[in-house]
mmCIF file of C-alpha atoms in Angstrom:
data_model
loop_
_atom_site.group_PDB
_atom_site.id
_atom_site.type_symbol
_atom_site.label_atom_id
_atom_site.label_comp_id
_atom_site.label_asym_id
_atom_site.label_seq_id
_atom_site.Cartn_x
_atom_site.Cartn_y
_atom_site.Cartn_z
ATOM 1 C CA MET V 712 -114.311 57.127 -76.854
ATOM 2 C CA ILE V 713 -111.417 58.067 -74.634
ATOM 3 C CA ASP V 714 -109.785 61.479 -74.777
ATOM 4 C CA LEU V 715 -106.053 60.817 -74.492
ATOM 5 C CA SER V 716 -105.234 64.390 -73.399
ATOM 6 C CA PRO V 717 -105.733 63.702 -69.656
ATOM 7 C CA LEU V 718 -103.638 60.549 -70.014
ATOM 8 C CA ILE V 719 -100.794 62.459 -71.677
ATOM 9 C CA GLU V 720 -101.031 65.151 -68.977
ATOM 10 C CA ARG V 721 -100.959 62.482 -66.259
ATOM 11 C CA ILE V 722 -97.823 60.843 -67.649
ATOM 12 C CA THR V 723 -96.168 64.248 -68.124
ATOM 13 C CA SER V 724 -96.872 65.342 -64.547
ATOM 14 C CA GLN V 725 -96.104 62.016 -62.847
ATOM 15 C CA VAL V 726 -93.020 60.875 -64.777
ATOM 16 C CA PRO V 727 -90.497 63.742 -64.777
ATOM 17 C CA ALA V 728 -87.776 61.478 -66.207
ATOM 18 C CA LEU V 729 -89.512 61.671 -69.598
ATOM 19 C CA LYS V 730 -88.162 64.414 -71.850
ATOM 20 C CA LEU V 731 -91.004 64.083 -74.386
ATOM 21 C CA VAL V 732 -94.613 62.906 -73.961
ATOM 22 C CA GLY V 733 -97.204 63.039 -76.718
ATOM 23 C CA GLY V 734 -99.923 61.396 -78.742
ATOM 24 C CA ALA V 735 -100.199 60.165 -82.317
ATOM 25 C CA ALA V 736 -98.917 63.364 -83.947
ATOM 26 C CA ARG V 737 -95.777 63.482 -81.807
ATOM 27 C CA PHE V 738 -95.222 59.753 -82.378
ATOM 28 C CA GLU V 739 -95.398 60.247 -86.131
ATOM 29 C CA GLU V 740 -92.726 62.960 -85.849
ATOM 30 C CA ALA V 741 -90.608 60.700 -83.642
ATOM 31 C CA GLN V 742 -90.642 57.890 -86.187
ATOM 32 C CA GLU V 743 -88.760 60.164 -88.572
ATOM 33 C CA GLY V 744 -85.830 60.127 -86.171
ATOM 34 C CA ILE V 745 -86.288 60.620 -82.459
ATOM 35 C CA LYS V 746 -83.760 62.832 -80.730
ATOM 36 C CA THR V 747 -85.430 63.671 -77.390
ATOM 37 C CA LEU V 748 -85.233 60.675 -75.054
ATOM 38 C CA PRO V 749 -86.582 59.083 -72.997
ATOM 39 C CA ALA V 750 -89.989 59.598 -74.566
ATOM 40 C CA ALA V 751 -93.502 58.173 -74.286
ATOM 41 C CA PHE V 752 -96.455 58.289 -76.669
ATOM 42 C CA ALA V 753 -100.068 57.383 -75.848
ATOM 43 C CA LEU V 754 -102.215 55.930 -78.639
ATOM 44 C CA LEU V 755 -105.691 54.420 -78.753
ATOM 45 C CA ALA V 756 -105.443 50.719 -79.650
ATOM 46 C CA ARG V 757 -109.042 49.430 -79.716
ATOM 47 C CA GLU V 758 -112.535 49.672 -78.317
ATOM 48 C CA SER V 759 -114.502 46.455 -77.761
ATOM 49 C CA PRO V 760 -118.166 46.488 -76.719
ATOM 50 C CA ASP V 761 -119.753 43.924 -74.444
ATOM 51 C CA PRO V 762 -123.170 42.742 -75.711
ATOM 52 C CA SER V 763 -126.182 44.710 -74.538
ATOM 53 C CA PRO V 764 -128.197 42.792 -71.922
ATOM 54 C CA PHE V 765 -131.448 44.228 -73.300
ATOM 55 C CA MET V 766 -133.192 43.150 -76.474
ATOM 56 C CA ASP V 767 -135.182 45.757 -78.402
ATOM 57 C CA GLN V 768 -136.083 48.321 -75.763
ATOM 58 C CA LEU V 769 -132.725 49.793 -74.889
ATOM 59 C CA VAL V 770 -129.074 49.459 -75.763
ATOM 60 C CA GLN V 771 -126.635 49.641 -72.891
ATOM 61 C CA GLN V 772 -123.086 48.466 -73.409
ATOM 62 C CA ARG V 773 -119.833 48.478 -71.529
ATOM 63 C CA ILE V 774 -117.039 49.539 -73.891
ATOM 64 C CA VAL V 775 -113.592 48.190 -73.056
ATOM 65 C CA VAL V 776 -110.845 50.533 -74.248
ATOM 66 C CA ASP V 777 -107.249 49.437 -74.776
ATOM 67 C CA PHE V 778 -104.603 52.094 -75.217
ATOM 68 C CA VAL V 779 -100.869 51.746 -75.604
ATOM 69 C CA VAL V 780 -97.999 53.710 -74.184
ATOM 70 C CA LEU V 781 -94.979 53.465 -76.452
ATOM 71 C CA VAL V 782 -91.723 54.154 -74.628
ATOM 72 C CA ALA V 783 -88.407 54.950 -76.296
ATOM 73 C CA CYS V 784 -85.090 54.913 -74.414
ATOM 74 C CA ARG V 785 -81.476 55.101 -75.458
ATOM 75 C CA ASN V 786 -78.282 54.232 -73.672
ATOM 76 C CA LEU V 787 -75.199 54.552 -75.834
ATOM 77 C CA SER V 788 -72.920 52.542 -73.570
ATOM 78 C CA ASP V 789 -73.496 49.340 -75.561
ATOM 79 C CA ALA V 790 -74.836 48.352 -78.962
ATOM 80 C CA SER V 791 -76.684 45.237 -77.767
ATOM 81 C CA GLY V 792 -79.600 47.064 -76.176
ATOM 82 C CA LYS V 793 -78.966 45.734 -72.674
ATOM 83 C CA ALA V 794 -78.093 49.182 -71.306
ATOM 84 C CA ALA V 795 -81.141 50.722 -73.003
ATOM 85 C CA ALA V 796 -83.346 48.030 -71.441
ATOM 86 C CA GLU V 797 -81.896 48.807 -68.010
ATOM 87 C CA THR V 798 -82.576 52.510 -68.606
ATOM 88 C CA MET V 799 -86.151 51.723 -69.631
ATOM 89 C CA GLN V 800 -87.233 49.683 -66.586
ATOM 90 C CA PRO V 801 -87.557 52.595 -64.118
ATOM 91 C CA VAL V 802 -89.366 54.670 -66.760
ATOM 92 C CA ARG V 803 -91.897 51.895 -67.426
ATOM 93 C CA HIS V 804 -92.356 51.387 -63.694
ATOM 94 C CA ALA V 805 -93.043 55.102 -63.134
ATOM 95 C CA ILE V 806 -95.581 55.166 -65.985
ATOM 96 C CA ARG V 807 -97.296 52.059 -64.618
ATOM 97 C CA GLN V 808 -97.492 53.579 -61.134
ATOM 98 C CA ALA V 809 -98.991 56.762 -62.621
ATOM 99 C CA LEU V 810 -101.699 54.874 -64.528
ATOM 100 C CA LEU V 811 -102.779 51.922 -62.363
ATOM 101 C CA LYS V 812 -106.241 52.610 -60.859
ATOM 102 C CA TRP V 813 -106.186 56.155 -62.293
ATOM 103 C CA ALA V 814 -109.341 57.070 -64.258
ATOM 104 C CA PRO V 815 -109.036 59.478 -67.218
ATOM 105 C CA ASP V 816 -112.408 61.044 -66.302
ATOM 106 C CA ALA V 817 -115.581 60.372 -64.308
ATOM 107 C CA GLU V 818 -117.069 58.130 -67.026
ATOM 108 C CA HIS V 819 -114.117 55.722 -67.254
ATOM 109 C CA ASP V 820 -112.999 52.952 -64.905
ATOM 110 C CA GLY V 821 -109.532 53.036 -63.401
ATOM 111 C CA CYS V 822 -106.755 51.820 -65.684
ATOM 112 C CA GLU V 823 -105.215 48.376 -65.451
ATOM 113 C CA PHE V 824 -102.125 46.887 -67.063
ATOM 114 C CA VAL V 825 -102.740 44.330 -69.848
ATOM 115 C CA ASN V 826 -99.337 43.435 -71.303
ATOM 116 C CA GLY V 827 -96.018 44.727 -72.562
ATOM 117 C CA GLU V 828 -93.660 43.823 -75.360
ATOM 118 C CA MET V 829 -90.521 45.009 -77.077
ATOM 119 C CA LEU V 830 -91.255 46.525 -80.474
ATOM 120 C CA ASP V 831 -87.864 47.383 -81.909
ATOM 121 C CA PHE V 832 -84.243 48.221 -81.232
ATOM 122 C CA VAL V 833 -82.869 50.466 -83.955
ATOM 123 C CA ASN V 834 -80.148 53.142 -83.914
ATOM 124 C CA LYS V 835 -79.537 52.263 -80.254
ATOM 125 C CA VAL V 836 -83.121 53.255 -79.402
ATOM 126 C CA LEU V 837 -85.215 50.619 -77.651
ATOM 127 C CA TRP V 838 -88.970 50.858 -78.339
ATOM 128 C CA TRP V 839 -91.336 49.176 -75.884
ATOM 129 C CA GLN V 840 -95.150 48.993 -75.916
ATOM 130 C CA ASP V 841 -97.265 48.641 -72.777
ATOM 131 C CA THR V 842 -101.007 48.121 -73.156
ATOM 132 C CA TYR V 843 -103.467 49.406 -70.562
ATOM 133 C CA ARG V 844 -107.230 49.018 -70.278
ATOM 134 C CA THR V 845 -110.157 51.080 -69.047
ATOM 135 C CA ALA V 846 -113.904 50.963 -69.768
ATOM 136 C CA TYR V 847 -117.003 53.136 -69.965
ATOM 137 C CA MET V 848 -120.739 52.715 -70.569
ATOM 138 C CA ILE V 849 -122.879 53.833 -73.506
ATOM 139 C CA ARG V 850 -126.647 53.857 -73.581
ATOM 140 C CA SER V 851 -129.307 54.619 -76.166
ATOM 141 C CA ASP V 852 -131.874 57.300 -75.423
#
């Protein structure tokens, strides 16, 4: 399983434009009404194992880990969300540059980008989700 702490630290140190960076607990607080923007939240999305190539003797599997970075931006200059989207692009780019090829620890592969999508636009806050992927190996004793 991936520890998201190094990921959160990486985003915090590499993307100074962000005023708030956190994990699930901070995201839960933000859903109540986010005030500190722009913000990013890292959450584990899924772990998917590849089949073990061995039968009964040993289990060795590559675990593919998807995690999401939720980004929230606001630009009050228009109600349509266009200005917020323009504000978000450099933030997303900086996060992507911080994460591509970066490995959270020695056991994980470097991160790669999977996809991105708009989640919501409410109270002039644009929420965007980018999914990234890494992997690690597990093995039975």
